[in-house]
Tab-separated table of C-alpha atoms and ligand atoms in Angstrom:
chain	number	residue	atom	x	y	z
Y	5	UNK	CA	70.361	-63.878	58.949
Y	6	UNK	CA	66.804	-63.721	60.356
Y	7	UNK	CA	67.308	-60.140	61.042
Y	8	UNK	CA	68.609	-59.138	57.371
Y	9	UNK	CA	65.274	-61.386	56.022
Y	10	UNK	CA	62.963	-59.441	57.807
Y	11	UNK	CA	64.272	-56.388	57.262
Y	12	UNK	CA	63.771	-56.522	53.252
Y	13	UNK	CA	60.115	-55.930	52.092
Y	14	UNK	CA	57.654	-58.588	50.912
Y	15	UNK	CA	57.681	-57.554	47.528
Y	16	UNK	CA	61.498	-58.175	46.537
Y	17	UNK	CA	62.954	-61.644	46.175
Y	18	UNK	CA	66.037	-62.953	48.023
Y	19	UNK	CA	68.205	-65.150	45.850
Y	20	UNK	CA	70.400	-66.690	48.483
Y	21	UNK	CA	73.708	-66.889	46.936
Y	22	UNK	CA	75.202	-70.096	47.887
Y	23	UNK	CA	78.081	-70.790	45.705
Y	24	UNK	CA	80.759	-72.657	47.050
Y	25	UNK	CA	78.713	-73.568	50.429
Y	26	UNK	CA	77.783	-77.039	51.548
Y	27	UNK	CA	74.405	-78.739	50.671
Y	28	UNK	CA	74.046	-78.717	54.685
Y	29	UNK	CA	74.634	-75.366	54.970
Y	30	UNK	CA	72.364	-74.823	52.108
Y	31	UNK	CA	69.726	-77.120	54.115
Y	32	UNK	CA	70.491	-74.759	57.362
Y	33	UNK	CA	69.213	-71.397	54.936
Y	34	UNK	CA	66.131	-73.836	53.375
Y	35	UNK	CA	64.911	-74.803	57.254
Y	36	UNK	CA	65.094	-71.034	57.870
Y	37	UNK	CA	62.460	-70.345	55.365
Y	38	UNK	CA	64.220	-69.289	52.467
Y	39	UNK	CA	63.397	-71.189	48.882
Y	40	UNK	CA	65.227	-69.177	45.823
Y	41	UNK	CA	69.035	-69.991	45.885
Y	42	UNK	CA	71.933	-68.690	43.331
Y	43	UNK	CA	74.555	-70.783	41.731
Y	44	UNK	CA	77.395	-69.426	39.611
Y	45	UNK	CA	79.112	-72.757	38.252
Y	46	UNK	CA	76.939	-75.457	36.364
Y	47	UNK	CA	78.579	-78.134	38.300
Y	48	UNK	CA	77.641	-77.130	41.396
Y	49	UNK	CA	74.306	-76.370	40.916
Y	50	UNK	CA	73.711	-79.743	39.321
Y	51	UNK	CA	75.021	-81.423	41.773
Y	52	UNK	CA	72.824	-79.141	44.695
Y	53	UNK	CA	69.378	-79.704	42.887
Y	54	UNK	CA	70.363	-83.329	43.000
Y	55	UNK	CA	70.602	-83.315	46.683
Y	56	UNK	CA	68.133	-81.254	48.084
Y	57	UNK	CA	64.687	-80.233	48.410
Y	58	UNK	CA	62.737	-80.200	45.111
Y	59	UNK	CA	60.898	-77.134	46.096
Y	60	UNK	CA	64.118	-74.677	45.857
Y	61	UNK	CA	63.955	-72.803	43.126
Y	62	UNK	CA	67.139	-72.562	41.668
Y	63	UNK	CA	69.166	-69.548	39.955
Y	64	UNK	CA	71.899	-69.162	37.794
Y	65	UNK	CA	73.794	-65.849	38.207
Y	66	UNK	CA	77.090	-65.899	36.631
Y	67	UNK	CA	78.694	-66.502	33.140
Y	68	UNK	CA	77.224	-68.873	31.656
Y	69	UNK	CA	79.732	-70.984	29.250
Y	70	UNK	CA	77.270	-72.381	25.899
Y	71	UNK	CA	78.412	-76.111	26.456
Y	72	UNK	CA	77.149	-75.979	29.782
Y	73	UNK	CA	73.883	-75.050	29.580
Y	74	UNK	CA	72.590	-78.440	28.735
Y	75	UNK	CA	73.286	-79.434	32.273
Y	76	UNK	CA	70.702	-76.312	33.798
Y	77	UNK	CA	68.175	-76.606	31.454
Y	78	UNK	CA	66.237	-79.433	32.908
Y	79	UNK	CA	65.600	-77.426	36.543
Y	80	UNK	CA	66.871	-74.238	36.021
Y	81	UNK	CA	64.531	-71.661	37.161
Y	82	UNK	CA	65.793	-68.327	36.144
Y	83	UNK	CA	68.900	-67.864	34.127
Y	84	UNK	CA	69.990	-63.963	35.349
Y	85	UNK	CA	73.089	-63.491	33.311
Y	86	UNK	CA	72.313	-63.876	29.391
Y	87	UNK	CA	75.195	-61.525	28.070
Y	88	UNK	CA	75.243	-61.959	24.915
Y	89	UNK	CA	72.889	-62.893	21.666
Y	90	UNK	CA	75.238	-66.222	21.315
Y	91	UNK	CA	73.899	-67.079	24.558
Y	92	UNK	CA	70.858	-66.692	24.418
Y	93	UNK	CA	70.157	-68.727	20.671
Y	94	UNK	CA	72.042	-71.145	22.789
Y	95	UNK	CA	69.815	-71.504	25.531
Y	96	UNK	CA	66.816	-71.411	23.176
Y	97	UNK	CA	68.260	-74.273	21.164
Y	98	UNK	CA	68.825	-76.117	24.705
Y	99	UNK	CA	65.742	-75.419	25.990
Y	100	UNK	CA	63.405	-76.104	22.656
Y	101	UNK	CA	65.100	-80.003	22.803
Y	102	UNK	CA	63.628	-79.994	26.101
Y	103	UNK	CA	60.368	-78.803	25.237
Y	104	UNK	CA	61.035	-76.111	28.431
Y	105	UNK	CA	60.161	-72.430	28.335
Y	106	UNK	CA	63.138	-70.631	30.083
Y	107	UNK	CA	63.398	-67.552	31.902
Y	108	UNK	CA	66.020	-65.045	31.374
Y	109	UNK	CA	67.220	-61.738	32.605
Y	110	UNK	CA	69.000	-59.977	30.018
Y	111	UNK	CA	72.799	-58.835	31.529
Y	112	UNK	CA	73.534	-54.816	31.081
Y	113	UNK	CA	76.768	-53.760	31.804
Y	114	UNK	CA	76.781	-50.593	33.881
Y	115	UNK	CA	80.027	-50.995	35.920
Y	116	UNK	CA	83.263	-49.334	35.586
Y	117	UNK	CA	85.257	-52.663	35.763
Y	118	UNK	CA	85.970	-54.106	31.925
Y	119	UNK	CA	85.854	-57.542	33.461
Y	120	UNK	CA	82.378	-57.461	34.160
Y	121	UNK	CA	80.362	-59.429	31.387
Y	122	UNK	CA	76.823	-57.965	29.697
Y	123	UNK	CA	75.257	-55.521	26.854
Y	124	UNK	CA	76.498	-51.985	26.738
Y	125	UNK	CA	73.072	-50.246	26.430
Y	126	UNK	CA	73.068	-49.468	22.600
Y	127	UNK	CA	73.866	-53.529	21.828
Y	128	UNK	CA	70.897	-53.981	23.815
Y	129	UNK	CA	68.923	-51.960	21.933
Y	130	UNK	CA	70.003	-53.020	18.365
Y	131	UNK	CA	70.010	-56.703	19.353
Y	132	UNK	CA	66.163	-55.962	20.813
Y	133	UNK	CA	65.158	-55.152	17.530
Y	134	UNK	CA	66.470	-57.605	15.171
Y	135	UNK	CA	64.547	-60.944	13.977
Y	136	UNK	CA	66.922	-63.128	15.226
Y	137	UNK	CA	65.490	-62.125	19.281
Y	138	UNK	CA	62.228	-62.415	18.316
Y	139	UNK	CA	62.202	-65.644	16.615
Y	140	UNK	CA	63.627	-67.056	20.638
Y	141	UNK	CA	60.390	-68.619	21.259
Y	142	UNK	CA	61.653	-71.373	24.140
Y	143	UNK	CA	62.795	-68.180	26.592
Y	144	UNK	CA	61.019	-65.622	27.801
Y	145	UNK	CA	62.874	-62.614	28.947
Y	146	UNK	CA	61.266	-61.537	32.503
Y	147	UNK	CA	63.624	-58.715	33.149
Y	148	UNK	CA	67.095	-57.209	32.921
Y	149	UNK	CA	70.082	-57.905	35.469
Y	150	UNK	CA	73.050	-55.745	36.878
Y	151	UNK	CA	76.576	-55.872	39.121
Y	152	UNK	CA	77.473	-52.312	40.100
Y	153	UNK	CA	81.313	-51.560	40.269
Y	154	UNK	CA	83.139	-53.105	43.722
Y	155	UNK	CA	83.859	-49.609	45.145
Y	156	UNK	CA	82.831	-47.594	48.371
Y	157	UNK	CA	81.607	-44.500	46.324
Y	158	UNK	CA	77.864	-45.647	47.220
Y	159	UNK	CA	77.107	-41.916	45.000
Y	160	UNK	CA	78.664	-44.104	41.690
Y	161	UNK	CA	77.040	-47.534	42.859
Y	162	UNK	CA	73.969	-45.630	43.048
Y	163	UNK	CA	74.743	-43.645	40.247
Y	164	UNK	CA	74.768	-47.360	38.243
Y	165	UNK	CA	71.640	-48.828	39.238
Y	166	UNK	CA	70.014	-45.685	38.638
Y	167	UNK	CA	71.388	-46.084	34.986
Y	168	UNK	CA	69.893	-49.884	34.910
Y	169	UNK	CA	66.245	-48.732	36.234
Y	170	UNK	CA	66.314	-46.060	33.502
Y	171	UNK	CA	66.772	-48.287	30.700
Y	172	UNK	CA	64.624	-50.871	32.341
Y	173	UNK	CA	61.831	-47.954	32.341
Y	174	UNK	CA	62.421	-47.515	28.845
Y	175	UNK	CA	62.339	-51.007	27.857
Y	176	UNK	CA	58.841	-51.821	29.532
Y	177	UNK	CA	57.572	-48.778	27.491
Y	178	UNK	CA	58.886	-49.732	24.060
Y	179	UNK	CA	60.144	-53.425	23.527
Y	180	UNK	CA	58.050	-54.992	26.387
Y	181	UNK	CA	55.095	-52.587	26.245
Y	182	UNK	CA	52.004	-54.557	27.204
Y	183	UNK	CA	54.099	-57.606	28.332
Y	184	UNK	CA	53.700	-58.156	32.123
Y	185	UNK	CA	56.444	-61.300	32.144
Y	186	UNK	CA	58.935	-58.105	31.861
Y	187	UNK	CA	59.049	-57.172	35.438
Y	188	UNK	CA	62.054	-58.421	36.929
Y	189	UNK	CA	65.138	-55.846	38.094
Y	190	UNK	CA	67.941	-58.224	39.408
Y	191	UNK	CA	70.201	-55.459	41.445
Y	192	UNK	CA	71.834	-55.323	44.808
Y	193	UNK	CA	74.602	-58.089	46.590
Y	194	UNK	CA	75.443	-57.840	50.185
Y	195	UNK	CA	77.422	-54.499	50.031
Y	196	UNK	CA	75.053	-52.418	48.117
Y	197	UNK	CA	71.060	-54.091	48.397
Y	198	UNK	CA	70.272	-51.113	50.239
Y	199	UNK	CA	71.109	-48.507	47.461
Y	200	UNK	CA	69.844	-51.112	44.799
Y	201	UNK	CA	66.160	-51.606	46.298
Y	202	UNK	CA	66.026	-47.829	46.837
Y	203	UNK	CA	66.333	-47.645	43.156
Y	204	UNK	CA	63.881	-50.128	41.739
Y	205	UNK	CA	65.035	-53.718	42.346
Y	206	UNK	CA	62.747	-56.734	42.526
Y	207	UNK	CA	65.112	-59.081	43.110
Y	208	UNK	CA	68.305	-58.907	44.979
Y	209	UNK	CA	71.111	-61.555	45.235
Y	210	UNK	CA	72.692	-61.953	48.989
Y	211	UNK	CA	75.795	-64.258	48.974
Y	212	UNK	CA	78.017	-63.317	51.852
Y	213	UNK	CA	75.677	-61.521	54.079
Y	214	UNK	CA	73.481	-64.877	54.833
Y	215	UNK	CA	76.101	-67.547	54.569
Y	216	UNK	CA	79.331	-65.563	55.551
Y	217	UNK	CA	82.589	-65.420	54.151
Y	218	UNK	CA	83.419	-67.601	50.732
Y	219	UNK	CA	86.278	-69.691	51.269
Y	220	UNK	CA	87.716	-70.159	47.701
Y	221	UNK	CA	90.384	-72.705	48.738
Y	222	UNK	CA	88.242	-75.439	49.697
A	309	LIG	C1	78.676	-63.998	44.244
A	309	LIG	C2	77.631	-63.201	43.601
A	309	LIG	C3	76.669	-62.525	44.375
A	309	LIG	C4	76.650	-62.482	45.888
A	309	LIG	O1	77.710	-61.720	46.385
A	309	LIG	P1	77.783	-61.254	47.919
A	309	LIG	O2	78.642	-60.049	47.868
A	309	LIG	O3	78.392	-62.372	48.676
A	309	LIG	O4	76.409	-60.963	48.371
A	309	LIG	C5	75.671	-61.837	43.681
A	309	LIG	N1	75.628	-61.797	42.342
A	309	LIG	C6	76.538	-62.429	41.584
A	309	LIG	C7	76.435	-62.342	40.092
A	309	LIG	C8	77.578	-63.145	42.182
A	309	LIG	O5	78.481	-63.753	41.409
């Protein structure tokens, strides 16, 4: 783990993707130095930021259900996986009874694989540019998020990211122009960091190549 840390540059964020994994094992990654962890079930990541250090800055990465989101708001740190407008009036509603400003990464969808949730790149665009986003004044969209397809053709994973940059480019010139908060490119997991960074990302999210193996049946 020390190894992998050191060999990703300064400038790009490790989320440490601990779903599923014990508080102590989360405690084990925290004494090694790391401080931005990734949760994918609402539960979970309640229950985590309950029991351990108040310092971690805590992500959520995965579908996020609208009757959930109550229980992140509170802590929450980033929210990477807004996929839909729905979503995110949701977590504006949440977070204005709070009296929180919430950041977001908006979710693109630029795998091959229909399961995968997020904008196709023309919603994006339309939603952009409608009232109803602007008027979202208790988030504040920092970036835009992506999960390449689960394949070993690193030319199509590649291929993918390269796609998410692009419109990310685009983005900070039009939508965003002048807005610095809109910096954030959340790309790369354990099997394909490498090709993401080399394409742009800020932030990548490591699950199985810090903590090992998820063991679903526990
Ligand atoms: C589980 C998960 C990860 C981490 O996956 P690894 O392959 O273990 O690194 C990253 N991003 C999302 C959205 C995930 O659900």
């Amino acid at each position: 783990m020390d190894g992998f840390i050191k060999s990703i540059p300064n400038e790009i964020k490790i989320v440490a993707v601990s779903k599923t994994h014990s508080c102590e094992t989360v405690q084990h990654a925290y004494n090694s130095g790391l401080r931005i962890f990734g949760e994918n079930k609402p539960q979970e990541l309640v229950k985590k930021y309950n029991e351990l250090p108040k310092d971690i800055e805590w992500h959520f990465i995965g579908h996020l259900q609208t009757n959930k989101i109550k229980y992140i708001v509170p802590f929450v740190s980033l929210i990477h996986s807004v996929d839909s407008p729905r979503l995110l009036a949701e977590i504006n509603k949440e977070a204005a009874k709070r009296n929180r400003i919430i950041k977001c990464l908006l979710q693109l969808h630029i795998a091959m694989e229909e399961t995968k949730f997020g904008f196709s790149v023309k919603e994006l665009q339309e939603y952009l540019s409608t009232k109803e986003f602007l008027a979202h004044t208790f988030v504040k969209i920092v970036g835009l998020m992506g999960i390449a397809t689960f394949t070993d053709n690193t030319n199509q994973i590649r291929s993918e990211f390269h796609t998410l940059r692009t419109v990310f480019d685009e983005l900070k010139k039009t939508t965003f122009v002048g807005n610095s908060d809109f910096c954030e490119l959340s790309m790369g997991m354990s099997n394909d960091y490498k090709i993401a960074i080399s394409e742009g990302s800020t932030i990548i999210r490591i699950g199985s190549l810090i903590f090992g193996e998820r063991n679903y049946s526990k």
